Coordinates of C-alpha atoms in Angstrom, one line a residue:
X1086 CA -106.5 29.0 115.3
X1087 CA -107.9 25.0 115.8
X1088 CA -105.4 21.8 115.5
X1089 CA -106.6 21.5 111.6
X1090 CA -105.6 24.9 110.4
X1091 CA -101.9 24.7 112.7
X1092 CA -101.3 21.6 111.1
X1093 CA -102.5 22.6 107.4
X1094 CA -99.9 25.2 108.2
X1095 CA -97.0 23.4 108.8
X1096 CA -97.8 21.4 106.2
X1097 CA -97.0 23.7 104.3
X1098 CA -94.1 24.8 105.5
X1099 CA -92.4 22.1 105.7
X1100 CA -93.3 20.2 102.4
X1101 CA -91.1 22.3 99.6
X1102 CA -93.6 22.3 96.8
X1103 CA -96.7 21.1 98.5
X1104 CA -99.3 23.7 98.2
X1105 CA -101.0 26.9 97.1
X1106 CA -103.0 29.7 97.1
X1107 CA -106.4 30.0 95.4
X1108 CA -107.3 33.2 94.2
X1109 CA -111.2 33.5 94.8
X1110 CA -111.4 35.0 98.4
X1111 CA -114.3 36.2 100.7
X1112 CA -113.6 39.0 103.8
X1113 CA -113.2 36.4 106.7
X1114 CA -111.3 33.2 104.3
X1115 CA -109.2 32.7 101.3
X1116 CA -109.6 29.6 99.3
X1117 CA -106.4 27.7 99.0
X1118 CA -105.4 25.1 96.6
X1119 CA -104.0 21.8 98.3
X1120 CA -101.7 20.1 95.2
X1121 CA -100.3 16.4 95.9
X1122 CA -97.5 15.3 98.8
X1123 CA -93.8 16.3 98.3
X1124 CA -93.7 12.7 97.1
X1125 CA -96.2 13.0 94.1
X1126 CA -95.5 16.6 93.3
X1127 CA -92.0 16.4 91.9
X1128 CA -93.2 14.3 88.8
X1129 CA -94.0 17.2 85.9
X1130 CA -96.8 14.7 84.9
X1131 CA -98.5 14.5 88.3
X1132 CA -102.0 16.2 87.7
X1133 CA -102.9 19.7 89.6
X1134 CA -105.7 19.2 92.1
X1135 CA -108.4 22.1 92.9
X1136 CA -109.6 20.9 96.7
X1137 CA -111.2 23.3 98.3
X1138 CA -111.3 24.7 101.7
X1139 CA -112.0 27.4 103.8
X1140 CA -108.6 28.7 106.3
X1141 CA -107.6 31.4 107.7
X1142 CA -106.4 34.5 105.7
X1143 CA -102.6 33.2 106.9
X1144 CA -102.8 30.2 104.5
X1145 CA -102.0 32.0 100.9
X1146 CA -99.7 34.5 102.6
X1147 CA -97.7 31.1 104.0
X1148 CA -98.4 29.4 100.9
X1149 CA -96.4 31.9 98.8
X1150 CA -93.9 33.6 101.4
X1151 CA -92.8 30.1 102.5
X1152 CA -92.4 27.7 99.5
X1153 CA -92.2 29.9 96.2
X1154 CA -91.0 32.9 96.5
X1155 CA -87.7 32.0 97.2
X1156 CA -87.8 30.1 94.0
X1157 CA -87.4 26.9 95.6
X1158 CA -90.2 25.2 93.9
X1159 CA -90.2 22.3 91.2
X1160 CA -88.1 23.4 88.4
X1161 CA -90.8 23.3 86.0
X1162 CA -93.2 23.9 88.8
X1163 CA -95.8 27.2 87.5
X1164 CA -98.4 28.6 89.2
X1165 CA -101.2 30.1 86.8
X1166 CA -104.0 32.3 87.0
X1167 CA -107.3 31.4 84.8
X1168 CA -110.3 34.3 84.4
X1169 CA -113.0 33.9 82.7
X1170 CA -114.0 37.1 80.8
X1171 CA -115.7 35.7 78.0
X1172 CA -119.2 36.2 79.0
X1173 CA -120.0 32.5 80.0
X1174 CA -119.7 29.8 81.6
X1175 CA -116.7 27.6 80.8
X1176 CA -115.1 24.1 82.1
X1177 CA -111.4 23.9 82.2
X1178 CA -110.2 20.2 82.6
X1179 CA -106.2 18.7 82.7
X1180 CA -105.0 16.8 79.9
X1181 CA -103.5 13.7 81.8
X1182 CA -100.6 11.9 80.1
X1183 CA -102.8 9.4 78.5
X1184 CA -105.4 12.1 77.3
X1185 CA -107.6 11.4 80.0
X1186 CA -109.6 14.7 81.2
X1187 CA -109.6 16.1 84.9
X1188 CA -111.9 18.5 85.6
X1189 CA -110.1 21.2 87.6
X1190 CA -113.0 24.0 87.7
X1191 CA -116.1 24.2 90.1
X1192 CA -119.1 21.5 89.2
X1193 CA -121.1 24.1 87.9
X1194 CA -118.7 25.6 86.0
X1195 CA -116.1 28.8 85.9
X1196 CA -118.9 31.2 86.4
X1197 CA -118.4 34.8 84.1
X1198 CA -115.5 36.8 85.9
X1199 CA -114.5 34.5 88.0
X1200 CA -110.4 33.2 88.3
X1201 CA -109.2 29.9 88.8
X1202 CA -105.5 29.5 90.4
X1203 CA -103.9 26.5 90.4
X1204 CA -100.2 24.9 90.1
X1205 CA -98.8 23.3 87.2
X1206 CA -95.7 22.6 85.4
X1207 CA -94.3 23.7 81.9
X1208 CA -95.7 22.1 79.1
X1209 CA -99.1 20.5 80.8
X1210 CA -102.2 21.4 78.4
X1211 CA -105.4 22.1 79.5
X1212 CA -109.1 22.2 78.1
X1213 CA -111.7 25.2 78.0
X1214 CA -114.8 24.0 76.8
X1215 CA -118.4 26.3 76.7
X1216 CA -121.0 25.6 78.7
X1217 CA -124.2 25.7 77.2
X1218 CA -127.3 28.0 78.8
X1219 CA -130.5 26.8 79.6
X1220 CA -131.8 26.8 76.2
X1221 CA -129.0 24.9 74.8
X1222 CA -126.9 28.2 73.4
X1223 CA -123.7 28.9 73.8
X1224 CA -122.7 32.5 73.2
X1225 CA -126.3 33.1 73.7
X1226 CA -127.1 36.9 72.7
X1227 CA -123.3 37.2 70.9
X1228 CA -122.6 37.1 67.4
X1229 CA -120.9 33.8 68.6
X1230 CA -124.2 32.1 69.2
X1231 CA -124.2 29.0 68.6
X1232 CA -126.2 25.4 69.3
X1233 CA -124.6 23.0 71.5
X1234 CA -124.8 20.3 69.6
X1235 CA -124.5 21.5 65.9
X1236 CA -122.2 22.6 66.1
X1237 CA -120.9 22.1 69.0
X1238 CA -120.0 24.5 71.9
X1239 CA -116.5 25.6 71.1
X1240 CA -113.5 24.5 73.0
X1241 CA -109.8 25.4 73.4
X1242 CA -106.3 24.2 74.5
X1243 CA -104.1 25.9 76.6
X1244 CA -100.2 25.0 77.5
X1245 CA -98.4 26.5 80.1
X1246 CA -95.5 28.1 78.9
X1247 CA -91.5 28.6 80.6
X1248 CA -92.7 32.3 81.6
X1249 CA -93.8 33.3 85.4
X1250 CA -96.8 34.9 86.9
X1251 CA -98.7 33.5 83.8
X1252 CA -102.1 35.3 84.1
X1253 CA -104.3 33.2 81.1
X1254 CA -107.2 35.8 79.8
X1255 CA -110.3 34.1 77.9
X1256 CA -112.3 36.6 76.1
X1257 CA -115.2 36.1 73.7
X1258 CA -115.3 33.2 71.3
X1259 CA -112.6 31.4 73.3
X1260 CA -110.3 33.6 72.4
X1261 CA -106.9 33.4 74.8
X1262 CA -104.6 36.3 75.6
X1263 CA -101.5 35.2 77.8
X1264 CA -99.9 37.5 80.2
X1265 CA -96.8 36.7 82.3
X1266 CA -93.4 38.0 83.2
X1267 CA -92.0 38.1 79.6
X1268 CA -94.8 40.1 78.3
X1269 CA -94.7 42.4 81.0
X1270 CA -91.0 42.8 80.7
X1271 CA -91.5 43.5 76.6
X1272 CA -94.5 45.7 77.7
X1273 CA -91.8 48.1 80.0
X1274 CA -88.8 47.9 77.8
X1275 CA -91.4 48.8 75.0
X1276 CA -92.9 51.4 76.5
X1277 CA -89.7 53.1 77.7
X1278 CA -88.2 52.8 74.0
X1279 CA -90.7 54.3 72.2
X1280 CA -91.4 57.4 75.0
X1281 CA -86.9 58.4 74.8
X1282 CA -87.0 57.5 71.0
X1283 CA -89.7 59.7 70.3
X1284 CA -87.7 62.6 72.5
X1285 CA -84.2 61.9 70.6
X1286 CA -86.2 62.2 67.2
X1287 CA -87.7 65.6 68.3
X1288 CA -83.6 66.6 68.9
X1289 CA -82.5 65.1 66.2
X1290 CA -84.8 66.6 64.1
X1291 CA -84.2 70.1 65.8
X1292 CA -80.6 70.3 66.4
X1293 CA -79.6 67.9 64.4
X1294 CA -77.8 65.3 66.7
X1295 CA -75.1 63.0 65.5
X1296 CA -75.2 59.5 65.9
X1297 CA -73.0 59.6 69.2
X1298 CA -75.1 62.4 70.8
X1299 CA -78.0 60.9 69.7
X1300 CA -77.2 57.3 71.3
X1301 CA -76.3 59.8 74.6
X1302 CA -79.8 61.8 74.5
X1303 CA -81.4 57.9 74.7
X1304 CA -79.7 56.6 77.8
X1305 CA -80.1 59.8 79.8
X1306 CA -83.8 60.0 79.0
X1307 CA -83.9 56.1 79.7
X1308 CA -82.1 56.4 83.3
X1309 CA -84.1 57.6 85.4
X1310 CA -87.4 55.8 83.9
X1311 CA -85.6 52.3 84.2
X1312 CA -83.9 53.2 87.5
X1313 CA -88.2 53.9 88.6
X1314 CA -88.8 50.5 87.2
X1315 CA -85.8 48.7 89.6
X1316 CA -87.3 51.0 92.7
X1317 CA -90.6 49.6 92.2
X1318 CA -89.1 46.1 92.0
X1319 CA -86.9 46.5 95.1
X1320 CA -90.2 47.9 97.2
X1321 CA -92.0 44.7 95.7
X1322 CA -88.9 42.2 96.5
X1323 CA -88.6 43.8 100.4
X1324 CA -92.3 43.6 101.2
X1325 CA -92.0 40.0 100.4
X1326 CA -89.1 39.7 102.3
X1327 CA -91.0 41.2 105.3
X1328 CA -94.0 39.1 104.8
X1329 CA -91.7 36.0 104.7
X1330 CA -90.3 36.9 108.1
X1331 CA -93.6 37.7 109.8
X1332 CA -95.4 34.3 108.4
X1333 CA -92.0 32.6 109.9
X1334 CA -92.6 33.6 113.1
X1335 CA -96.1 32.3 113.2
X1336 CA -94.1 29.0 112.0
X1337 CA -91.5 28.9 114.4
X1338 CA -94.6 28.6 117.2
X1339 CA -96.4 25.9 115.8
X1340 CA -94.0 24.0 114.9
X1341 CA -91.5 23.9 117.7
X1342 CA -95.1 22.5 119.7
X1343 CA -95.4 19.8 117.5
X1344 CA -93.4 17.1 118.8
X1345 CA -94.1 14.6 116.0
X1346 CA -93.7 16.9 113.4
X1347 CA -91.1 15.1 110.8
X1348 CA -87.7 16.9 109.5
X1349 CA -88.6 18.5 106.4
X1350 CA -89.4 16.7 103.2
X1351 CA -86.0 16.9 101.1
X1352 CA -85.9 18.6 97.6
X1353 CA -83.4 15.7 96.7
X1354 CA -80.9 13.3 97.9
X1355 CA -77.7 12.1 96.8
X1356 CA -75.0 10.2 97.9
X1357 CA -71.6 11.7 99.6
X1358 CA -68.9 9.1 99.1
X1359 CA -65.9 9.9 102.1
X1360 CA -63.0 7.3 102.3
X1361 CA -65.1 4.3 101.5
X1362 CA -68.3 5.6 103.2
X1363 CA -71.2 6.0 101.8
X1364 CA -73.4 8.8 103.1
X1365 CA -77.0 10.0 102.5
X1366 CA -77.7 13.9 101.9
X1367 CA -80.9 15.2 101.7
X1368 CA -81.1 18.7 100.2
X1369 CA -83.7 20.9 102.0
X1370 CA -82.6 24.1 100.8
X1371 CA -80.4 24.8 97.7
X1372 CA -79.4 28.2 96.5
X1373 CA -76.6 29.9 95.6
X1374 CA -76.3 31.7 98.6
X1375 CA -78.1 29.7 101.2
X1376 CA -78.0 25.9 101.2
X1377 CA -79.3 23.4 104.2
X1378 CA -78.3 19.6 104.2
X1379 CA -79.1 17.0 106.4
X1380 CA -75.9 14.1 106.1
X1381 CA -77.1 10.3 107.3
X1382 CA -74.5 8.5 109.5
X1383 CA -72.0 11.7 110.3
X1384 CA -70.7 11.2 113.5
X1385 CA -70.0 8.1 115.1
X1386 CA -70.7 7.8 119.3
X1387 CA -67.1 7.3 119.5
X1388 CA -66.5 10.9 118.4
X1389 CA -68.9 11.7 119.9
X1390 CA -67.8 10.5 123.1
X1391 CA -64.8 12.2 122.8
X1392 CA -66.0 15.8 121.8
X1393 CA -68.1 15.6 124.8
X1394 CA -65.1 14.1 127.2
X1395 CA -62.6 16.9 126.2
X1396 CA -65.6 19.5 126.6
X1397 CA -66.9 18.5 130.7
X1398 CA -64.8 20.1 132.9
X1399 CA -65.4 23.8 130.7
X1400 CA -68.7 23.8 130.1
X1401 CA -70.6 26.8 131.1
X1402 CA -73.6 28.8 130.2
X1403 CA -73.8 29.8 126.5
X1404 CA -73.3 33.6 125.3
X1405 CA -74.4 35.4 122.5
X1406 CA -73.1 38.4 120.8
X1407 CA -74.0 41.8 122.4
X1408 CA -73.9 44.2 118.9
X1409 CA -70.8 46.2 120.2
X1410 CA -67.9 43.5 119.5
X1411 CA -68.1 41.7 122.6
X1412 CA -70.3 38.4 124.1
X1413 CA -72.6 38.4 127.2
X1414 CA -75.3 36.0 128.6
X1415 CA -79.0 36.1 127.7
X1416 CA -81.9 34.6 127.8
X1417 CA -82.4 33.4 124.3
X1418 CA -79.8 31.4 124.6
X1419 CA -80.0 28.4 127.6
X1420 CA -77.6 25.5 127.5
X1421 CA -74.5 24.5 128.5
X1422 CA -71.3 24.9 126.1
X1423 CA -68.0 24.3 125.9
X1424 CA -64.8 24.8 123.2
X1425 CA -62.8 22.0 122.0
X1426 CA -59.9 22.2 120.1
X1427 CA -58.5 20.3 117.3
X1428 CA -56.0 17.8 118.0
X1429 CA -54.6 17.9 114.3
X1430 CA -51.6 16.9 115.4
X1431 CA -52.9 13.6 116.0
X1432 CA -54.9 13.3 113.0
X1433 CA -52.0 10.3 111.8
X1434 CA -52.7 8.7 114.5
X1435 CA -56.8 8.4 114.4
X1436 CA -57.6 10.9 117.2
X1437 CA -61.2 10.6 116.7
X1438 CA -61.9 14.5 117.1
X1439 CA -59.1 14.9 114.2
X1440 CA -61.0 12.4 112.2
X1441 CA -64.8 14.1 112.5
X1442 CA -63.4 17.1 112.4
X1443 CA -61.5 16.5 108.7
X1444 CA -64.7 15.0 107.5
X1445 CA -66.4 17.8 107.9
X1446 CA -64.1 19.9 106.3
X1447 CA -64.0 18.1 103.7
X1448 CA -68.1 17.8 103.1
X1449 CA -68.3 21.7 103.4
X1450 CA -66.1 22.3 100.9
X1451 CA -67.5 19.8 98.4
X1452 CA -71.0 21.5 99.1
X1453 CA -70.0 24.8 98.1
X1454 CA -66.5 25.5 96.8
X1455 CA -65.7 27.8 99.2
X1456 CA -62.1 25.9 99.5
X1457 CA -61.9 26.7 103.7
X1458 CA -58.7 25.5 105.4
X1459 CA -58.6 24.5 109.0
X1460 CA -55.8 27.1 110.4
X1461 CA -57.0 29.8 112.5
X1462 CA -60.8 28.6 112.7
X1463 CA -62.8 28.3 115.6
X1464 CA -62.7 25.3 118.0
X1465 CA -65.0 23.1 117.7
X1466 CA -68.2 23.7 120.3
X1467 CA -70.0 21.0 122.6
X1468 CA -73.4 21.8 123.6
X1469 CA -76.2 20.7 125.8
X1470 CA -79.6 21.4 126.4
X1471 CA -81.5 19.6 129.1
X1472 CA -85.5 19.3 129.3
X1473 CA -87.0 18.9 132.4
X1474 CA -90.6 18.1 131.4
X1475 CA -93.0 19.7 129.8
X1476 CA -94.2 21.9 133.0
X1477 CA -91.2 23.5 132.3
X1478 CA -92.0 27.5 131.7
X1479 CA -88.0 28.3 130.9
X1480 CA -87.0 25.5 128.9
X1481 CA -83.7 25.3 127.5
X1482 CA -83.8 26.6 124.0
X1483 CA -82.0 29.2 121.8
X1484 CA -83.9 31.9 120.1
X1485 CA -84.3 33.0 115.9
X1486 CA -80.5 33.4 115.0
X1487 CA -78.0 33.7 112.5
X1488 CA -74.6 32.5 113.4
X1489 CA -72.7 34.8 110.6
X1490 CA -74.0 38.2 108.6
X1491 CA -77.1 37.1 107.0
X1492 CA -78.4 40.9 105.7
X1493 CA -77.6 40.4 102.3
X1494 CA -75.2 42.8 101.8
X1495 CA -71.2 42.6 101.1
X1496 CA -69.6 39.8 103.2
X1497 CA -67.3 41.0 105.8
X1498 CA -64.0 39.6 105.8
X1499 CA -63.3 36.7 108.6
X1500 CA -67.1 36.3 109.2
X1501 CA -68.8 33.1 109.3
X1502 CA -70.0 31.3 106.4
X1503 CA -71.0 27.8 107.3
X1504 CA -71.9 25.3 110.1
X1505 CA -71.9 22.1 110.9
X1506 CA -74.1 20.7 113.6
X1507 CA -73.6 17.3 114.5
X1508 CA -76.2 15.6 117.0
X1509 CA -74.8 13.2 119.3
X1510 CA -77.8 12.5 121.7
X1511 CA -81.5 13.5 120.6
X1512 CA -84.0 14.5 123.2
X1513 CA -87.3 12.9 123.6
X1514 CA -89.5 16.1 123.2
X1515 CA -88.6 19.2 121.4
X1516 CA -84.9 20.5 120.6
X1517 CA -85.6 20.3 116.3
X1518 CA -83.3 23.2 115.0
X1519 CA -85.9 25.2 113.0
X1520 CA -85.5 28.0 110.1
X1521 CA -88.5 29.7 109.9
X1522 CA -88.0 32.1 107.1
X1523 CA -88.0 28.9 104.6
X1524 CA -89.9 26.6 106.4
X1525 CA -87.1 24.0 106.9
X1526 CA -87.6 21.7 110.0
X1527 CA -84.6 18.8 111.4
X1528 CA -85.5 16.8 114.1
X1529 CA -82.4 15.9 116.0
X1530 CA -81.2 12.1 115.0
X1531 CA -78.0 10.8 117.0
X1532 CA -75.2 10.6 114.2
X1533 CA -77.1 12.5 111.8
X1534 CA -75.5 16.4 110.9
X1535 CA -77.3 19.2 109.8
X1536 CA -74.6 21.4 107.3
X1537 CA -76.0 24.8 106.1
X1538 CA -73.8 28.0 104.5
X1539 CA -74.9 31.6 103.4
X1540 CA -72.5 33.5 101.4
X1541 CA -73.7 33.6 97.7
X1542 CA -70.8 33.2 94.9
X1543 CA -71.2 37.3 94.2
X1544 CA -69.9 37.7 97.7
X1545 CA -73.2 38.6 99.8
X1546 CA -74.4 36.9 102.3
X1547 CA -78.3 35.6 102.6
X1548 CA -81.0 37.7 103.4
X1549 CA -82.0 35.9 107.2
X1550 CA -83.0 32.6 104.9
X1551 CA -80.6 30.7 107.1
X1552 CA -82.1 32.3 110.5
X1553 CA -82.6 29.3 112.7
X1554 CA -83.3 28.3 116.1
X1555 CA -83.2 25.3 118.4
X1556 CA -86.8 24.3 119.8
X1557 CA -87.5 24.2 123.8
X1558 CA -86.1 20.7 125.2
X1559 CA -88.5 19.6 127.0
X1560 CA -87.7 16.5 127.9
X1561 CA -84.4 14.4 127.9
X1562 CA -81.1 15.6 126.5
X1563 CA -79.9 17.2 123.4
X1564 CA -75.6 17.0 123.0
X1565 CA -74.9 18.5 119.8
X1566 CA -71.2 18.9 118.5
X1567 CA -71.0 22.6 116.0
X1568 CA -68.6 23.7 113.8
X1569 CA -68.7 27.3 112.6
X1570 CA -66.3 28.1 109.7
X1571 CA -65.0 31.2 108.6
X1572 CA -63.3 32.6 105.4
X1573 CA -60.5 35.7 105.6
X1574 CA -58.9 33.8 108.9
X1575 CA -55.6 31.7 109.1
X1576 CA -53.0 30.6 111.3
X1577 CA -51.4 34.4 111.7
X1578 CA -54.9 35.6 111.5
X1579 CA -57.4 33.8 113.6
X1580 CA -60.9 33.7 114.4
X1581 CA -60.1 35.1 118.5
X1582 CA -57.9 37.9 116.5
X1583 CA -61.5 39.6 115.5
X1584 CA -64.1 40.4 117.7
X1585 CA -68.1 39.7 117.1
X1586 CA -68.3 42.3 114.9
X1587 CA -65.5 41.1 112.6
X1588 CA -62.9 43.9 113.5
X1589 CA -59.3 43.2 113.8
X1590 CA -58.8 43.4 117.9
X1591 CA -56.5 46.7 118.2
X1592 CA -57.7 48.4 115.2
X1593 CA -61.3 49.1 116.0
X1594 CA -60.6 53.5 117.0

């Protein structure tokens, strides 16, 4: 794959409602839709753009796995799906916000058959017009035939609705049949109605059913074809899934090479106000069960300093969890670490380690409720990765990880839920902490923290969206400061009480 097509890539990945795919595809290329910059595509008036170029098959699989499926597009962001089945050729243009018209289909016109894909947003109108034939007919050979210029080839205006997966059919005459996700839903619940009630008549009317019996005979004929309709949607939902993770590897290795690639575009920002402070926050990921922030200005050096004072004469090489409970070395994981505890004892009297420590407390919990109190968690963890140029074939790094369950099931009491990394010195190449599966990209900053949690208000955790890693540092230093938090641990409880697995020490036979 050439520089173009890695860059187009991350792109991509890392803009959060950048681009997408283009349906019309050949064996060897897709066609993919390039809309405007992060910047210019937030604003539902910005027009949709139709540049064309020829990529690798990757691009629409990135395109969709990366920045919409996990619904982290534009609010009123759509994506649409044009075809032209009315026997002709038609031009589609965008009604602009003061009425002027940009054509969105080929020159030469939406040939018969062919679809146009494109991104819009709720409520933007667009234009079909007829092209006339050779001789000057539109409809020619139809019972729609008709001069183009008295009267005039016909034309037609389409909105884009609220709906999803809006699939716009033009048939003959310009006439417009919309399909999407509410008219597929109404076409399901429809046809499963009318299948059980035409069963319960057929009782009713030969064993004459009461009105309880018959309200029984419709849910048990309706079970098993609704409970086909959630299998198929779980098959769809987890191929997806897998897709997501397979196009995030791909990512992880092009980005992690880029050492000028920026951190990720946010969503939004907002200010986070603590003891007189302003702070900047840029969202980069925001749902209910997986959120990432970046916060301007976190740390200062002086806490800094201090973490990595108290932290010197322990470090040692890092661990990871082995899958049985305990913790052992490996070689996804190089740097140097070290636990810090808490002076809170001192907090009165401005230990500065006290004082970074309640400030990020305090930010997690504003972010997402989850009301965490600082008895029994984990010490606070100093880290260092050194680069030693970029000949360097072992680099220090740390693999695709989650720090806490991130399966999607039921969350597991005294697991992690949150972290907080805080970056006290920023290498010169490399060390960005990187998560893949949602294209999400921070480039270490000195006094800049990057916050991100992933257990969902129904109590699951998220489904590897918060899976990240830390880039090779190649060269200079990266000292980073991390916080994991947990909930289900307290001061008679605590976080050493369990082991990696979340198991009360002493009660795992």
């Amino acid at each position: 794959m050439g520089e173009r097509e890695r860059r187009w890539i991350t792109s991509i990945a890392t803009s959060p409602i950048t681009n997408r795919s283009l349906v019309a595809a050949s064996d060897s290329f897709f066609y993919c839709t390039i809309l405007p910059t992060a910047k210019t595509a937030v604003h539902p008036t910005n027009q949709p753009t139709s540049h064309k170029m020829k990529l690798p098959r990757v691009c629409t699989g990135i395109a969709i796995a990366l920045v919409c499926t996990l619904g982290d597009c534009h609010p009123l962001e759509r994506p649409i799906s044009i075809i032209n089945e009315s026997g002709q050729r038609l031009e589609l243009y965008w009604v602009g916000s003061n009425d002027e018209m940009v054509l969105q289909s080929p020159p030469n016109g939406m040939q018969k058959g062919q679809t146009l894909s494109l991104n819009s947003y709720v409520n933007h109108t667009f234009v079909l017009r007829e092209l006339p034939s050779a001789s000057g007919t539109c409809n020619e050979g139809t019972k729609y035939s008709s001069p183009s210029v008295s009267p005039v080839c016909k034309t037609r205006y389409i909105t884009v609705n609220e709906h999803n997966d809006q699939v716009i059919h033009v048939k003959e005459d310009l006439q417009v049949e919309v399909e999407d996700s509410d008219t597929k839903a109404q076409t399901i619940t429809s046809s499963i109605v009318s299948a059980c009630r035409d069963k319960v008549k057929q009782r009713i009317i030969a064993t004459d059913l009461n009105a309880s019996e018959a309200l029984d005979a419709f849910a048990t004929c309706a079970q098993p074809l609704v409970a086909r309709q959630i299998e198929e949607s779980n098959k769809e939902i987890k191929a997806q899934a897998d897709l997501r993770v397979e196009l995030g590897e791909m990512w992880e290795e092009y980005t992690c090479s880029d050492y000028n690639l920026a951190t990720t575009s946010p969503k939004s920002t907002y200010t986070w106000n603590y003891q007189g402070q302003d702070h900047t926050v840029g969202v980069l990921l925001d749902r209910d069960e997986a959120k990432i922030h970046y916060v301007k200005n976190f740390i200062t050096p002086e806490e800094c300093e201090a973490i990595e004072k108290a932290a010197a004469p322990k470090l040692h090489q890092a661990t990871v969890a082995d899958g049985s409970g305990g913790s052992h070395l490996q070689k996804s994981r190089k740097a140097l670490q070290a636990g810090v505890r808490v002076p809170w004892e001192d907090e009165a009297n401005g230990d500065p380690i006290a004082a970074v420590s309640r400030r990020l407390y305090t930010y997690i919990n504003d972010a997402t409720g989850y009301g965490i109190e600082e008895a029994g968690q984990e010490e606070l963890m100093s880290i260092q990765y050194s680069g030693r140029g970029l000949n360097d074939t072992e680099p220090d790094r740390y693999m695709p990880h989650c720090d806490g369950q991130c399966d999607g099931l039921q969350f597991q009491d005294a697991g992690r839920v949150a972290t907080m990394v805080m970056y006290c010195e920023a290498p010169e190449k490399g060390g960005a902490t990187n998560f893949r599966n949602v294209g999400v990209h921070v480039v270490p900053e000195a006094g800049t923290a990057a916050f991100f949690s992933y257990l969902g208000s129904d109590g699951r955790t998220d489904n590897r969206l918060t899976e990240h890693s830390c880039c090779p540092v190649m060269e200079g230093d990266k000292k980073i400061a991390v916080q994991w938090l947990r909930l289900g641990v307290d001061a008679e409880n605590p976080w050493d009480s369990f082991n990696t697995l979340n198991i009360k020490i002493g009660s795992e036979a």
